[in-house]
XYZ file of N, CA and C in Angstrom:
246
model
N 20.708 9.556 -17.605
C 20.109 8.456 -18.085
C 19.011 8.740 -18.845
N 19.249 8.367 -20.298
C 18.429 8.541 -21.385
C 17.072 7.789 -21.337
N 17.364 6.356 -21.390
C 16.129 5.523 -21.392
C 15.346 5.639 -20.021
N 14.010 5.727 -20.297
C 13.105 6.084 -19.376
C 13.090 4.764 -18.205
N 13.364 3.517 -18.795
C 13.383 2.497 -18.018
C 14.404 2.300 -17.136
N 15.729 2.627 -17.717
C 16.904 2.760 -16.895
C 16.689 4.014 -15.783
N 16.170 5.104 -16.170
C 16.128 6.114 -15.127
C 14.994 5.564 -14.249
N 14.137 5.025 -14.362
C 12.978 4.551 -13.379
C 13.773 3.427 -12.515
N 14.475 2.633 -13.092
C 15.260 1.605 -12.265
C 16.123 2.207 -11.432
N 16.888 3.323 -11.866
C 17.793 4.156 -10.978
C 17.166 4.745 -9.871
N 15.926 5.357 -10.178
C 15.179 6.042 -9.026
C 14.958 5.211 -8.153
N 14.256 3.825 -8.315
C 13.907 3.051 -7.566
C 14.913 2.637 -6.644
N 16.027 2.326 -7.156
C 17.346 1.768 -6.221
C 17.684 2.979 -5.248
N 17.667 4.328 -5.808
C 17.970 5.579 -5.070
C 16.901 5.498 -3.796
N 15.888 5.395 -4.021
C 14.539 5.301 -3.001
C 14.783 4.150 -2.103
N 15.173 3.130 -2.438
C 15.443 1.940 -1.675
C 16.695 2.178 -0.567
N 17.739 2.881 -1.045
C 19.016 2.955 -0.482
C 18.736 3.967 0.586
N 17.836 5.040 0.460
C 17.654 6.095 1.264
C 19.052 7.209 1.500
N 19.746 7.257 0.281
C 20.869 8.110 0.103
C 20.533 9.532 -0.257
N 20.513 10.344 0.697
C 20.038 11.717 0.543
C 20.979 12.536 -0.721
N 22.155 12.365 -0.642
C 23.248 12.886 -1.771
C 22.558 12.391 -3.260
N 22.480 10.995 -3.310
C 21.915 10.583 -4.611
C 20.633 10.793 -4.784
N 19.695 11.202 -3.839
C 18.388 11.556 -3.884
C 18.480 13.004 -4.647
N 19.331 13.864 -4.117
C 19.332 15.346 -4.605
C 19.685 15.134 -6.116
N 20.761 14.523 -6.241
C 21.445 14.424 -7.730
C 20.291 14.053 -8.765
N 19.586 13.000 -8.172
C 18.548 12.128 -8.992
C 17.441 13.235 -9.336
N 16.999 13.856 -8.378
C 15.900 14.771 -8.249
C 16.221 15.946 -9.172
N 17.309 16.641 -9.011
C 17.977 17.674 -9.802
C 17.861 17.318 -11.225
N 18.468 15.992 -11.592
C 18.314 15.684 -12.931
C 17.125 15.683 -13.550
N 16.200 15.051 -12.846
C 14.700 14.763 -13.591
C 14.004 16.159 -13.639
N 14.407 17.024 -12.621
C 13.688 18.445 -12.773
C 14.344 19.261 -13.888
N 15.678 19.190 -14.211
C 16.272 19.736 -15.396
C 15.867 19.181 -16.485
N 15.356 17.705 -16.572
C 14.750 17.163 -17.772
C 13.330 17.815 -18.117
N 12.665 17.949 -16.956
C 11.450 18.394 -16.935
C 11.363 19.759 -17.834
N 12.375 20.697 -17.057
C 12.424 22.027 -17.519
C 12.866 22.078 -19.175
N 13.730 21.275 -19.424
C 14.051 21.056 -21.045
C 12.788 20.524 -21.767
N 11.926 19.747 -21.340
C 10.834 19.320 -22.007
C 9.761 20.335 -22.360
N 9.763 21.101 -21.100
C 8.616 22.287 -21.171
C 9.127 23.505 -22.167
N 10.341 23.652 -22.310
C 10.998 24.690 -23.068
C 10.615 24.162 -24.752
N 10.650 22.832 -24.888
C 10.211 22.244 -26.146
C 8.501 22.318 -26.435
N 7.697 22.550 -25.401
C 6.524 22.356 -25.463
C 5.871 20.939 -25.196
N 6.902 20.226 -24.523
C 6.529 18.918 -24.403
C 6.292 18.605 -22.685
N 5.907 17.401 -22.513
C 5.664 17.069 -21.230
C 6.644 15.780 -20.888
N 6.853 15.606 -19.484
C 7.823 14.640 -19.206
C 6.699 13.351 -18.951
N 7.348 12.213 -19.267
C 6.717 10.941 -19.096
C 6.358 10.822 -17.699
N 5.063 10.298 -17.629
C 4.166 10.189 -16.313
C 5.171 9.300 -15.257
N 5.749 8.440 -15.626
C 6.616 7.724 -14.660
C 7.689 8.609 -14.150
N 8.140 9.491 -15.016
C 9.256 10.392 -14.502
C 8.646 11.599 -13.541
N 7.351 11.963 -13.703
C 6.624 12.712 -12.902
C 6.515 11.957 -11.459
N 6.182 10.748 -11.715
C 5.846 10.037 -10.312
C 7.074 9.766 -9.588
N 8.346 9.624 -10.215
C 9.440 9.537 -9.663
C 9.807 10.854 -8.898
N 9.632 11.915 -9.604
C 9.856 13.346 -9.103
C 9.167 13.281 -7.540
N 7.864 12.878 -7.810
C 6.851 13.113 -6.399
C 7.518 12.119 -5.397
N 7.824 10.987 -5.663
C 8.602 10.114 -4.640
C 9.615 10.558 -4.199
N 10.578 10.954 -5.026
C 11.881 11.625 -4.413
C 11.678 12.706 -3.603
N 10.690 13.633 -4.000
C 10.203 15.012 -3.094
C 9.953 14.517 -1.749
N 8.830 13.458 -1.941
C 8.393 13.112 -0.703
C 9.360 12.514 0.376
N 10.396 11.747 0.026
C 11.380 11.154 0.761
C 12.162 12.210 1.249
N 12.575 13.119 0.407
C 13.566 14.395 0.540
C 12.713 15.282 1.886
N 11.444 15.716 1.573
C 11.027 16.555 2.481
C 10.586 15.750 3.762
N 10.504 14.481 3.747
C 10.045 13.903 5.122
C 11.500 13.770 5.877
N 12.523 13.660 5.098
C 14.008 13.602 5.971
C 14.050 15.130 6.578
N 13.892 16.078 5.638
C 14.118 17.485 6.252
C 13.144 17.567 7.488
N 11.874 17.312 7.253
C 10.907 17.721 8.330
C 11.410 16.896 9.755
N 11.934 15.734 9.582
C 12.501 14.761 10.758
C 13.513 15.524 11.222
N 14.458 15.998 10.596
C 15.599 16.673 10.900
C 15.492 17.860 11.773
N 14.455 18.723 11.066
C 14.153 20.068 11.598
C 12.873 19.940 12.651
N 12.269 18.763 12.810
C 11.640 18.410 13.816
C 10.036 19.374 13.480
N 9.844 19.456 12.152
C 8.468 20.210 11.782
C 7.689 19.482 11.074
N 6.416 19.725 10.660
C 5.647 18.882 9.949
C 6.052 18.740 8.421
N 5.644 17.740 7.870
C 6.025 17.567 6.436
C 5.279 18.710 5.557
N 4.217 19.134 5.776
C 3.476 20.147 5.252
C 4.233 21.593 5.469
N 4.920 21.711 6.616
C 5.814 22.957 6.775
C 6.700 22.921 5.722
N 7.652 21.690 5.656
C 8.695 21.641 4.769
C 8.216 22.157 3.354
N 6.959 21.251 2.727
C 6.708 21.781 1.635
C 6.301 23.161 1.423
N 5.908 23.651 2.439
C 5.462 25.304 2.185
C 6.630 26.003 2.078
N 7.752 25.735 2.928
C 9.124 26.229 2.829
C 9.755 26.258 1.495
N 9.526 25.113 0.848
C 10.204 24.974 -0.452
C 9.141 25.796 -1.626
N 7.864 25.609 -1.468
C 7.121 26.200 -2.509
C 7.162 27.914 -2.462
N 7.334 28.378 -1.202
C 7.387 29.710 -1.266
C 8.854 30.398 -1.068
N 9.713 29.608 -1.205
C 10.777 30.153 -1.063
C 11.830 29.858 -2.544
N 11.307 28.977 -3.222
C 11.948 28.665 -4.504
C 11.171 29.341 -5.594
């Protein structure tokens, strides 16, 4: 989704629905967009950064619940292994 406002509306809908598959797809898309912008020496819009943080928070929370570990442990798993 090219338009920032439409991207944000889509992300908000994904977060409301708690659809993990769609969360992963949306998060991957935004992270790829961030990487593209960084290659051009630009930054991602603040709203997109906020959406990434919200998607990660939801995803990591779900993983923590399923694995019966703390949220911080999940964050550490992802930051040290990726």
